[in-house]
Short mmCIF file of C-alpha atoms in Angstrom, two decimals:
data_model
loop_
_atom_site.label_atom_id
_atom_site.label_comp_id
_atom_site.label_asym_id
_atom_site.label_seq_id
_atom_site.Cartn_x
_atom_site.Cartn_y
_atom_site.Cartn_z
CA ALA A 23 -24.83 12.65 77.03
CA GLN A 24 -26.69 9.37 76.83
CA SER A 25 -27.94 7.29 73.92
CA VAL A 26 -30.13 4.20 73.72
CA THR A 27 -30.12 1.63 70.95
CA GLN A 28 -32.97 -0.80 70.53
CA LEU A 29 -31.61 -3.30 68.08
CA ASP A 30 -34.91 -4.54 66.68
CA SER A 31 -37.58 -2.23 65.32
CA GLN A 32 -40.08 -5.08 65.15
CA VAL A 33 -40.27 -8.50 66.80
CA PRO A 34 -42.93 -10.95 65.60
CA VAL A 35 -43.66 -13.88 67.90
CA PHE A 36 -46.35 -16.50 68.39
CA GLU A 37 -48.56 -16.54 71.44
CA GLU A 38 -47.11 -18.45 74.43
CA ALA A 39 -43.58 -18.26 73.00
CA PRO A 40 -40.76 -16.54 74.93
CA VAL A 41 -39.51 -13.15 73.81
CA GLU A 42 -36.48 -10.93 74.36
CA LEU A 43 -36.36 -7.28 73.38
CA ARG A 44 -32.84 -5.94 73.26
CA CYS A 45 -31.58 -2.62 74.59
CA ASN A 46 -28.05 -1.24 74.71
CA TYR A 47 -27.07 2.13 76.04
CA SER A 48 -24.13 4.49 76.05
CA SER A 49 -23.36 6.93 78.83
CA SER A 50 -20.33 8.62 80.39
CA VAL A 51 -22.04 8.53 83.81
CA SER A 52 -23.97 5.92 85.75
CA VAL A 53 -27.62 5.72 84.81
CA TYR A 54 -30.99 4.46 85.88
CA LEU A 55 -32.67 2.18 83.33
CA PHE A 56 -36.32 1.84 82.38
CA TRP A 57 -38.68 -0.03 80.11
CA TYR A 58 -41.97 1.57 79.07
CA VAL A 59 -44.86 0.08 77.09
CA GLN A 60 -47.14 2.02 74.76
CA TYR A 61 -50.38 0.43 73.60
CA PRO A 62 -51.96 1.81 70.40
CA ASN A 63 -53.17 5.39 70.77
CA GLN A 64 -52.19 5.51 74.42
CA GLY A 65 -49.47 7.12 76.51
CA LEU A 66 -46.43 5.34 77.89
CA GLN A 67 -46.70 3.16 80.97
CA LEU A 68 -43.76 2.12 83.17
CA LEU A 69 -43.07 -1.65 82.95
CA LEU A 70 -40.04 -1.80 85.23
CA LYS A 71 -36.96 0.07 86.31
CA TYR A 72 -33.44 -0.61 87.53
CA LEU A 73 -32.13 1.83 90.12
CA SER A 74 -29.66 -0.27 92.11
CA GLY A 75 -29.23 -3.65 93.79
CA SER A 76 -30.13 -6.93 92.10
CA THR A 77 -29.48 -6.80 88.39
CA LEU A 78 -32.60 -8.87 87.64
CA VAL A 79 -35.66 -6.67 87.84
CA LYS A 80 -39.23 -7.86 87.73
CA GLY A 81 -42.02 -5.67 86.42
CA ILE A 82 -45.69 -5.74 85.65
CA ASN A 83 -47.44 -8.18 83.32
CA GLY A 84 -44.81 -10.90 83.84
CA PHE A 85 -41.93 -8.97 82.26
CA GLU A 86 -38.40 -8.92 83.65
CA ALA A 87 -35.13 -7.33 82.61
CA GLU A 88 -31.49 -7.88 83.44
CA PHE A 89 -28.95 -5.12 83.79
CA ASN A 90 -25.51 -6.02 82.46
CA LYS A 91 -23.05 -3.25 83.24
CA SER A 92 -20.12 -4.74 81.33
CA GLN A 93 -22.19 -5.07 78.16
CA THR A 94 -24.17 -1.88 78.84
CA SER A 95 -27.37 -3.76 78.15
CA PHE A 96 -30.82 -3.96 79.71
CA HIS A 97 -32.73 -6.61 77.75
CA LEU A 98 -36.43 -7.19 78.42
CA ARG A 99 -37.79 -10.75 78.59
CA LYS A 100 -41.05 -12.58 79.04
CA PRO A 101 -41.23 -16.40 79.16
CA SER A 102 -44.67 -16.65 77.54
CA VAL A 103 -46.36 -13.81 75.68
CA HIS A 104 -50.04 -13.13 75.16
CA ILE A 105 -51.90 -11.44 72.33
CA SER A 106 -52.49 -8.53 74.68
CA ASP A 107 -48.73 -7.89 74.89
CA THR A 108 -48.81 -6.52 71.35
CA ALA A 109 -47.49 -2.98 71.80
CA GLU A 110 -44.48 -0.71 71.35
CA TYR A 111 -41.77 -1.08 73.97
CA PHE A 112 -39.30 1.69 74.79
CA CYS A 113 -36.04 1.43 76.69
CA ALA A 114 -34.88 4.60 78.44
CA VAL A 115 -32.01 5.83 80.60
CA SER A 116 -31.54 8.72 82.98
CA PRO A 117 -28.38 9.94 84.72
CA LEU A 118 -28.23 9.04 88.40
CA ASN A 119 -28.07 12.66 89.48
CA SER A 120 -31.26 13.65 87.67
CA GLY A 121 -33.64 10.87 88.63
CA TYR A 122 -36.47 10.71 86.10
CA SER A 123 -36.11 14.25 84.84
CA THR A 124 -33.69 13.62 81.97
CA LEU A 125 -34.98 10.49 80.26
CA THR A 126 -33.42 9.51 76.93
CA PHE A 127 -35.55 7.02 75.01
CA GLY A 128 -34.69 4.50 72.34
CA LYS A 129 -36.63 4.37 69.10
CA GLY A 130 -38.83 1.57 70.31
CA THR A 131 -39.47 -2.07 69.43
CA MET A 132 -42.86 -3.14 68.16
CA LEU A 133 -43.82 -6.52 69.63
CA LEU A 134 -46.32 -8.31 67.40
CA VAL A 135 -47.92 -11.37 69.00
CA SER A 136 -49.95 -13.61 66.73
CA PRO A 137 -52.07 -16.67 67.54
CA GLU B 29 -57.29 8.95 90.94
CA ALA B 30 -57.44 10.62 87.55
CA GLY B 31 -54.39 10.33 85.34
CA VAL B 32 -52.75 12.95 83.17
CA VAL B 33 -55.42 14.45 80.92
CA GLN B 34 -54.63 15.90 77.52
CA SER B 35 -56.78 17.57 74.90
CA PRO B 36 -57.50 17.51 72.10
CA ARG B 37 -56.63 13.88 71.34
CA TYR B 38 -56.52 14.57 67.62
CA LYS B 39 -56.08 17.77 65.66
CA ILE B 40 -55.85 18.34 61.92
CA ILE B 41 -54.84 21.76 60.67
CA GLU B 42 -53.40 23.35 57.58
CA LYS B 43 -49.83 24.58 57.58
CA LYS B 44 -49.24 28.09 58.88
CA GLN B 45 -52.23 27.80 61.22
CA PRO B 46 -51.82 28.00 65.01
CA VAL B 47 -52.58 25.10 67.34
CA ALA B 48 -52.65 24.65 71.10
CA PHE B 49 -52.57 21.59 73.32
CA TRP B 50 -53.69 21.45 76.92
CA CYS B 51 -52.49 19.24 79.76
CA ASN B 52 -53.86 18.69 83.25
CA PRO B 53 -51.35 16.72 85.37
CA ILE B 54 -52.12 14.39 88.23
CA SER B 55 -53.20 16.33 91.29
CA GLY B 56 -50.25 17.25 93.48
CA HIS B 57 -47.61 16.61 90.81
CA ASN B 58 -45.30 19.60 90.73
CA THR B 59 -43.18 18.54 87.76
CA LEU B 60 -44.68 18.61 84.28
CA TYR B 61 -43.11 17.60 80.98
CA TRP B 62 -43.99 18.05 77.32
CA TYR B 63 -42.53 15.43 74.99
CA LEU B 64 -42.56 15.21 71.20
CA GLN B 65 -42.97 11.76 69.65
CA ASN B 66 -42.39 11.51 65.93
CA LEU B 67 -43.63 8.47 64.04
CA GLY B 68 -41.39 5.49 64.69
CA GLN B 69 -39.36 7.32 67.32
CA GLY B 70 -39.15 7.51 71.07
CA PRO B 71 -40.33 10.58 72.96
CA GLU B 72 -38.02 13.58 73.08
CA LEU B 73 -38.23 16.19 75.82
CA LEU B 74 -39.42 19.64 74.75
CA ILE B 75 -39.78 21.36 78.11
CA ARG B 76 -39.87 20.59 81.84
CA TYR B 77 -41.62 22.64 84.49
CA GLU B 78 -41.06 22.67 88.23
CA ASN B 79 -44.29 24.26 89.46
CA GLU B 80 -44.68 27.31 87.20
CA GLU B 81 -41.00 27.64 86.31
CA ALA B 82 -39.62 26.24 83.05
CA VAL B 83 -36.37 24.66 84.28
CA ASP B 84 -35.37 22.96 81.02
CA ASP B 85 -36.56 24.36 77.69
CA SER B 86 -33.34 23.83 75.78
CA GLN B 87 -35.01 21.55 73.21
CA LEU B 88 -38.06 23.76 72.61
CA PRO B 89 -37.92 25.45 69.16
CA LYS B 90 -38.65 28.91 70.45
CA ASP B 91 -39.23 30.51 67.07
CA ARG B 92 -42.60 28.81 66.74
CA PHE B 93 -43.24 26.87 69.94
CA SER B 94 -44.27 28.33 73.29
CA ALA B 95 -45.51 26.86 76.53
CA GLU B 96 -46.91 28.13 79.77
CA ARG B 97 -47.93 26.83 83.18
CA LEU B 98 -49.25 29.96 84.80
CA LYS B 99 -50.54 28.65 88.13
CA GLY B 100 -48.27 25.65 88.40
CA VAL B 101 -51.02 23.19 87.49
CA ASP B 102 -52.39 23.05 83.93
CA SER B 103 -50.11 23.69 80.99
CA THR B 104 -50.57 24.76 77.39
CA LEU B 105 -48.22 24.08 74.48
CA LYS B 106 -48.67 26.27 71.42
CA ILE B 107 -47.31 26.12 67.89
CA GLN B 108 -47.60 29.19 65.68
CA PRO B 109 -47.36 28.84 62.76
CA ALA B 110 -47.46 25.07 62.31
CA GLU B 111 -45.30 23.42 59.65
CA LEU B 112 -45.67 20.07 57.92
CA GLY B 113 -42.82 18.64 59.98
CA ASP B 114 -44.70 19.34 63.20
CA SER B 115 -47.01 16.39 62.54
CA ALA B 116 -46.40 14.17 65.55
CA VAL B 117 -47.80 13.13 68.92
CA TYR B 118 -47.33 15.59 71.76
CA LEU B 119 -47.16 13.84 75.12
CA CYS B 120 -47.58 15.40 78.51
CA ALA B 121 -46.26 13.73 81.65
CA SER B 122 -46.04 14.57 85.33
CA THR B 123 -44.17 13.35 88.39
CA GLY B 124 -44.76 13.66 92.09
CA ALA B 125 -42.75 12.74 95.15
CA THR B 126 -41.80 9.26 93.91
CA GLY B 127 -40.31 10.66 90.73
CA GLU B 128 -42.12 8.16 88.52
CA LEU B 129 -43.35 9.60 85.23
CA PHE B 130 -47.03 9.28 84.40
CA PHE B 131 -47.94 9.99 80.78
CA GLY B 132 -51.12 11.25 79.23
CA GLU B 133 -52.58 9.62 76.11
CA GLY B 134 -51.09 12.29 73.88
CA SER B 135 -52.35 14.78 71.32
CA ARG B 136 -51.87 13.66 67.73
CA LEU B 137 -51.27 16.58 65.35
CA THR B 138 -51.59 16.30 61.59
CA VAL B 139 -50.49 19.30 59.54
CA LEU B 140 -51.71 19.34 55.94
#
C-alpha cells in the first residue's frame, strides 16, 4: 500500500516570491509520482509527473519538482508565483505496475498568493 | 476536443433521498474512474471501469452506492438512500492510450 503526506495544509505567499510545497510518500514498491492542481470549483489538472530518468521534472505554468528517492520526497517548487497560482495542489503516487490506475492522493496544500 | 463532462454540477437533497450523477468521458477513452473528494481531502477512488467492466470496485460502498457503464461510454453513479456523510464532490476521470488522467469538474452533493 502507498501513502502520501503533504506537510502543509496551507501555504501563504506574496506575489513574485518563491514557493515550495512539500510532499513525502511511503511505499513498499517503486512508484510514479505526480502533482495535480485544482482551481476553485474545477477538476484536477496534471501539473507534472515523474516516471523515470532525470529527477528534476518540469511541468506547466513554470512549476518543477525534484524526486529524492532516499528521502522519499517529491517537493514542488516555483521561483516566482502569480496571483493566478492560487489553488489547491495535490501530490499523488501510483505503483509502477499499475500506471495511472491506482493513484493515491495526499490531502492537498492550499497555495494562497496575495499581492 | 471536449473534456470530461459531468452533471449536475451541484445537487442539494434531503437525507434518505436518491441521487444520480452522470459522466461522459473524453471520446475514445476506455478507462473511466469515479472518485470521492471530501472537504479538505484528496480524491479517493470509488470504482474503475475498463470499457463496460468494473475492474476495481473494492472501495465502493455497495450497500447504498451503485454504478454502471452499460455501453462502455457514459457512466452513472447512484446513491440510494443518501446520508449526511455523503456530502462531498464526486469526480469522474478518464484515460486513453497515454494513461494520463483527465478529470471532470465534479458534482458537488449536499445532503441536508
